Structures are given as structure tokens and as C-alpha cells.
Amino acid sequence: MMKIAVACDGKNVSEHFGHCEGFELFTVEGGKITERKFNQNPGHKPGFLPNYLSDLGVSAIITGGIGGGAIDIFNEKNIEVISGAAGDSGEAVEKYLKGELKSAGSVCHEHEFESTCGEHHQH
């Protein structure tokens, strides 16, 4: 059994990991999604979300863009980061399970220095 988290806004993969609406947690058994549960984003503080998701037992995170600091923490916890994803969160997980979703390595460079991280501008 494995758990995959998708940073999402509504039902779609979020462009910004830390500022997403929440995380859809997919439980996968035998290559099939057996459960999906939405968790509200508990708040964006540097280093908090990777630990939060790790505590939930997540082994992979799918997102659009993500900061380098978060990627480092996920790597330390042996959690795979798949960035550059877009579209429906369920479809993204299905593609990941088939080996069709590859990380684009999309890093939000505004987050390179966590202590000086400003808020993203709303589009």
C-alpha cells in the first residue's frame, strides 16, 4: 500500500505547492486507487508541509511548482517529488501509477531563500 498526495486547487493540480487549497490523498493498493481524501492546507510555513505530509505516510507528492527547500525536506524523507504536473488530480495519479508522469523539475525560484520568501502575487 502507498499514499500519494496531490497539491490541488479544487480538483486540479495546484501550480504552487505551498499555497494550494489542500492535498488530495490517494491510497493505492495493487496499482489501483482504493481511497481518496481531501485535506485542507493547514498553512504555509517554511518546512512545515513536507513534515505534515510525511506524518500522513505519503510516499510521493504531485504538484505544479514547488520550492527548493520543500524538495530538500521531501528528499531527506525519501518522498518522491513530481513537479510540473497539471490538470485533474485523479488523472495525474493514474498517469503516475502507469509510469507516464515524469517530474519536470519545476522549482519556484522565489522560494530559494525560505527566510526572504514573499507571498506570490495573485493573477
PDB file of C-alpha atoms in Angstrom:
ATOM      1  CA  MET A   1       0.000   0.000   0.000  1.00  0.00           C
ATOM      2  CA  MET A   2       1.193   3.527  -0.734  1.00  0.00           C
ATOM      3  CA  LYS A   3      -0.145   7.034  -0.296  1.00  0.00           C
ATOM      4  CA  ILE A   4       0.253   9.719  -2.917  1.00  0.00           C
ATOM      5  CA  ALA A   5      -0.540  13.351  -2.139  1.00  0.00           C
ATOM      6  CA  VAL A   6      -1.556  15.831  -4.817  1.00  0.00           C
ATOM      7  CA  ALA A   7      -1.337  19.553  -4.087  1.00  0.00           C
ATOM      8  CA  CYS A   8      -4.606  20.793  -5.532  1.00  0.00           C
ATOM      9  CA  ASP A   9      -6.902  23.728  -6.041  1.00  0.00           C
ATOM     10  CA  GLY A  10     -10.372  22.271  -6.417  1.00  0.00           C
ATOM     11  CA  LYS A  11      -9.947  19.056  -8.400  1.00  0.00           C
ATOM     12  CA  ASN A  12      -6.902  20.283 -10.328  1.00  0.00           C
ATOM     13  CA  VAL A  13      -3.184  20.052  -9.570  1.00  0.00           C
ATOM     14  CA  SER A  14      -2.058  23.337  -7.979  1.00  0.00           C
ATOM     15  CA  GLU A  15       0.634  25.490  -9.575  1.00  0.00           C
ATOM     16  CA  HIS A  16       2.021  26.451  -6.170  1.00  0.00           C
ATOM     17  CA  PHE A  17       2.631  23.668  -3.635  1.00  0.00           C
ATOM     18  CA  GLY A  18       2.726  25.845  -0.510  1.00  0.00           C
ATOM     19  CA  HIS A  19      -0.250  27.988  -1.456  1.00  0.00           C
ATOM     20  CA  CYS A  20      -2.580  25.231  -2.647  1.00  0.00           C
ATOM     21  CA  GLU A  21      -6.127  24.877  -1.321  1.00  0.00           C
ATOM     22  CA  GLY A  22      -5.329  21.448   0.053  1.00  0.00           C
ATOM     23  CA  PHE A  23      -3.928  17.992  -0.554  1.00  0.00           C
ATOM     24  CA  GLU A  24      -5.843  15.127  -2.063  1.00  0.00           C
ATOM     25  CA  LEU A  25      -4.503  11.918  -0.531  1.00  0.00           C
ATOM     26  CA  PHE A  26      -4.779   8.857  -2.721  1.00  0.00           C
ATOM     27  CA  THR A  27      -4.356   5.426  -1.144  1.00  0.00           C
ATOM     28  CA  VAL A  28      -3.065   2.939  -3.702  1.00  0.00           C
ATOM     29  CA  GLU A  29      -3.144  -0.833  -3.335  1.00  0.00           C
ATOM     30  CA  GLY A  30      -2.116  -3.255  -6.056  1.00  0.00           C
ATOM     31  CA  GLY A  31      -1.662  -0.414  -8.526  1.00  0.00           C
ATOM     32  CA  LYS A  32      -5.247   0.804  -8.048  1.00  0.00           C
ATOM     33  CA  ILE A  33      -6.630   3.827  -6.188  1.00  0.00           C
ATOM     34  CA  THR A  34      -8.663   2.466  -3.279  1.00  0.00           C
ATOM     35  CA  GLU A  35      -9.385   5.720  -1.459  1.00  0.00           C
ATOM     36  CA  ARG A  36      -9.135   9.469  -1.958  1.00  0.00           C
ATOM     37  CA  LYS A  37      -9.479  12.006   0.794  1.00  0.00           C
ATOM     38  CA  PHE A  38      -9.133  15.787   0.742  1.00  0.00           C
ATOM     39  CA  ASN A  39      -7.130  17.515   3.488  1.00  0.00           C
ATOM     40  CA  GLN A  40      -7.304  21.304   3.769  1.00  0.00           C
ATOM     41  CA  ASN A  41      -3.909  23.028   3.559  1.00  0.00           C
ATOM     42  CA  PRO A  42      -3.018  23.541   7.241  1.00  0.00           C
ATOM     43  CA  GLY A  43      -0.935  26.622   6.445  1.00  0.00           C
ATOM     44  CA  HIS A  44       2.259  27.607   4.672  1.00  0.00           C
ATOM     45  CA  LYS A  45       5.249  27.869   6.966  1.00  0.00           C
ATOM     46  CA  PRO A  46       8.736  27.008   5.681  1.00  0.00           C
ATOM     47  CA  GLY A  47       9.411  23.303   6.182  1.00  0.00           C
ATOM     48  CA  PHE A  48       6.017  22.544   7.717  1.00  0.00           C
ATOM     49  CA  LEU A  49       4.121  20.928   4.828  1.00  0.00           C
ATOM     50  CA  PRO A  50       6.723  18.272   3.901  1.00  0.00           C
ATOM     51  CA  ASN A  51       6.760  17.113   7.543  1.00  0.00           C
ATOM     52  CA  TYR A  52       2.960  17.223   7.720  1.00  0.00           C
ATOM     53  CA  LEU A  53       2.651  15.035   4.595  1.00  0.00           C
ATOM     54  CA  SER A  54       5.393  12.717   5.818  1.00  0.00           C
ATOM     55  CA  ASP A  55       3.460  12.225   9.076  1.00  0.00           C
ATOM     56  CA  LEU A  56       0.417  11.226   6.978  1.00  0.00           C
ATOM     57  CA  GLY A  57       2.508   8.423   5.446  1.00  0.00           C
ATOM     58  CA  VAL A  58       2.853   9.901   1.968  1.00  0.00           C
ATOM     59  CA  SER A  59       5.468   8.342  -0.335  1.00  0.00           C
ATOM     60  CA  ALA A  60       5.043  10.726  -3.301  1.00  0.00           C
ATOM     61  CA  ILE A  61       3.825  14.291  -3.856  1.00  0.00           C
ATOM     62  CA  ILE A  62       2.477  15.540  -7.191  1.00  0.00           C
ATOM     63  CA  THR A  63       2.392  19.309  -7.750  1.00  0.00           C
ATOM     64  CA  GLY A  64       2.865  22.074 -10.294  1.00  0.00           C
ATOM     65  CA  GLY A  65       5.651  24.247  -8.879  1.00  0.00           C
ATOM     66  CA  ILE A  66       7.411  23.742  -5.547  1.00  0.00           C
ATOM     67  CA  GLY A  67      10.208  25.489  -3.679  1.00  0.00           C
ATOM     68  CA  GLY A  68      13.693  24.034  -3.429  1.00  0.00           C
ATOM     69  CA  GLY A  69      13.585  23.977   0.378  1.00  0.00           C
ATOM     70  CA  ALA A  70      10.493  21.774   0.353  1.00  0.00           C
ATOM     71  CA  ILE A  71      12.073  19.455  -2.225  1.00  0.00           C
ATOM     72  CA  ASP A  72      15.144  19.055   0.019  1.00  0.00           C
ATOM     73  CA  ILE A  73      12.992  18.026   3.001  1.00  0.00           C
ATOM     74  CA  PHE A  74      10.975  15.570   0.883  1.00  0.00           C
ATOM     75  CA  ASN A  75      14.238  14.084  -0.414  1.00  0.00           C
ATOM     76  CA  GLU A  76      15.528  13.669   3.158  1.00  0.00           C
ATOM     77  CA  LYS A  77      12.335  11.768   3.989  1.00  0.00           C
ATOM     78  CA  ASN A  78      12.560   9.606   0.835  1.00  0.00           C
ATOM     79  CA  ILE A  79       9.361  11.074  -0.556  1.00  0.00           C
ATOM     80  CA  GLU A  80       9.318  11.347  -4.339  1.00  0.00           C
ATOM     81  CA  VAL A  81       8.520  14.804  -5.725  1.00  0.00           C
ATOM     82  CA  ILE A  82       6.818  15.007  -9.127  1.00  0.00           C
ATOM     83  CA  SER A  83       6.590  18.649 -10.175  1.00  0.00           C
ATOM     84  CA  GLY A  84       5.365  20.295 -13.358  1.00  0.00           C
ATOM     85  CA  ALA A  85       2.076  18.358 -13.261  1.00  0.00           C
ATOM     86  CA  ALA A  86      -1.233  19.951 -14.282  1.00  0.00           C
ATOM     87  CA  GLY A  87      -4.882  19.042 -14.846  1.00  0.00           C
ATOM     88  CA  ASP A  88      -7.184  16.743 -12.889  1.00  0.00           C
ATOM     89  CA  SER A  89      -5.594  15.359  -9.715  1.00  0.00           C
ATOM     90  CA  GLY A  90      -7.041  11.863 -10.181  1.00  0.00           C
ATOM     91  CA  GLU A  91      -5.772  11.667 -13.761  1.00  0.00           C
ATOM     92  CA  ALA A  92      -2.323  12.814 -12.610  1.00  0.00           C
ATOM     93  CA  VAL A  93      -2.186   9.935 -10.092  1.00  0.00           C
ATOM     94  CA  GLU A  94      -3.361   7.435 -12.733  1.00  0.00           C
ATOM     95  CA  LYS A  95      -0.568   8.631 -15.078  1.00  0.00           C
ATOM     96  CA  TYR A  96       1.961   8.405 -12.229  1.00  0.00           C
ATOM     97  CA  LEU A  97       0.907   4.812 -11.481  1.00  0.00           C
ATOM     98  CA  LYS A  98       1.370   3.890 -15.160  1.00  0.00           C
ATOM     99  CA  GLY A  99       4.825   5.472 -15.158  1.00  0.00           C
ATOM    100  CA  GLU A 100       3.661   8.155 -17.610  1.00  0.00           C
ATOM    101  CA  LEU A 101       4.099  11.145 -15.286  1.00  0.00           C
ATOM    102  CA  LYS A 102       7.671  12.387 -15.062  1.00  0.00           C
ATOM    103  CA  SER A 103       8.840  15.272 -12.940  1.00  0.00           C
ATOM    104  CA  ALA A 104       9.627  18.399 -14.930  1.00  0.00           C
ATOM    105  CA  GLY A 105      11.781  19.656 -12.081  1.00  0.00           C
ATOM    106  CA  SER A 106       9.669  22.818 -11.809  1.00  0.00           C
ATOM    107  CA  VAL A 107      11.112  24.761  -8.908  1.00  0.00           C
ATOM    108  CA  CYS A 108       9.609  28.064  -7.787  1.00  0.00           C
ATOM    109  CA  HIS A 109      12.741  30.178  -7.546  1.00  0.00           C
ATOM    110  CA  GLU A 110      11.033  32.804  -5.412  1.00  0.00           C
ATOM    111  CA  HIS A 111      11.302  30.219  -2.632  1.00  0.00           C
ATOM    112  CA  GLU A 112      15.016  29.627  -2.954  1.00  0.00           C
ATOM    113  CA  PHE A 113      15.710  31.547   0.245  1.00  0.00           C
ATOM    114  CA  GLU A 114      12.958  30.499   2.624  1.00  0.00           C
ATOM    115  CA  SER A 115      13.592  33.299   5.123  1.00  0.00           C
ATOM    116  CA  THR A 116      13.066  36.007   2.497  1.00  0.00           C
ATOM    117  CA  CYS A 117      10.112  34.273   0.851  1.00  0.00           C
ATOM    118  CA  GLY A 118       7.406  36.772  -0.083  1.00  0.00           C
ATOM    119  CA  GLU A 119       3.851  35.925  -0.978  1.00  0.00           C
ATOM    120  CA  HIS A 120       3.007  35.091  -4.594  1.00  0.00           C
ATOM    121  CA  HIS A 121       1.110  37.791  -6.453  1.00  0.00           C
ATOM    122  CA  GLN A 122      -2.473  36.847  -7.274  1.00  0.00           C
ATOM    123  CA  HIS A 123      -3.150  36.609 -11.006  1.00  0.00           C
TER     124      HIS A 123
END
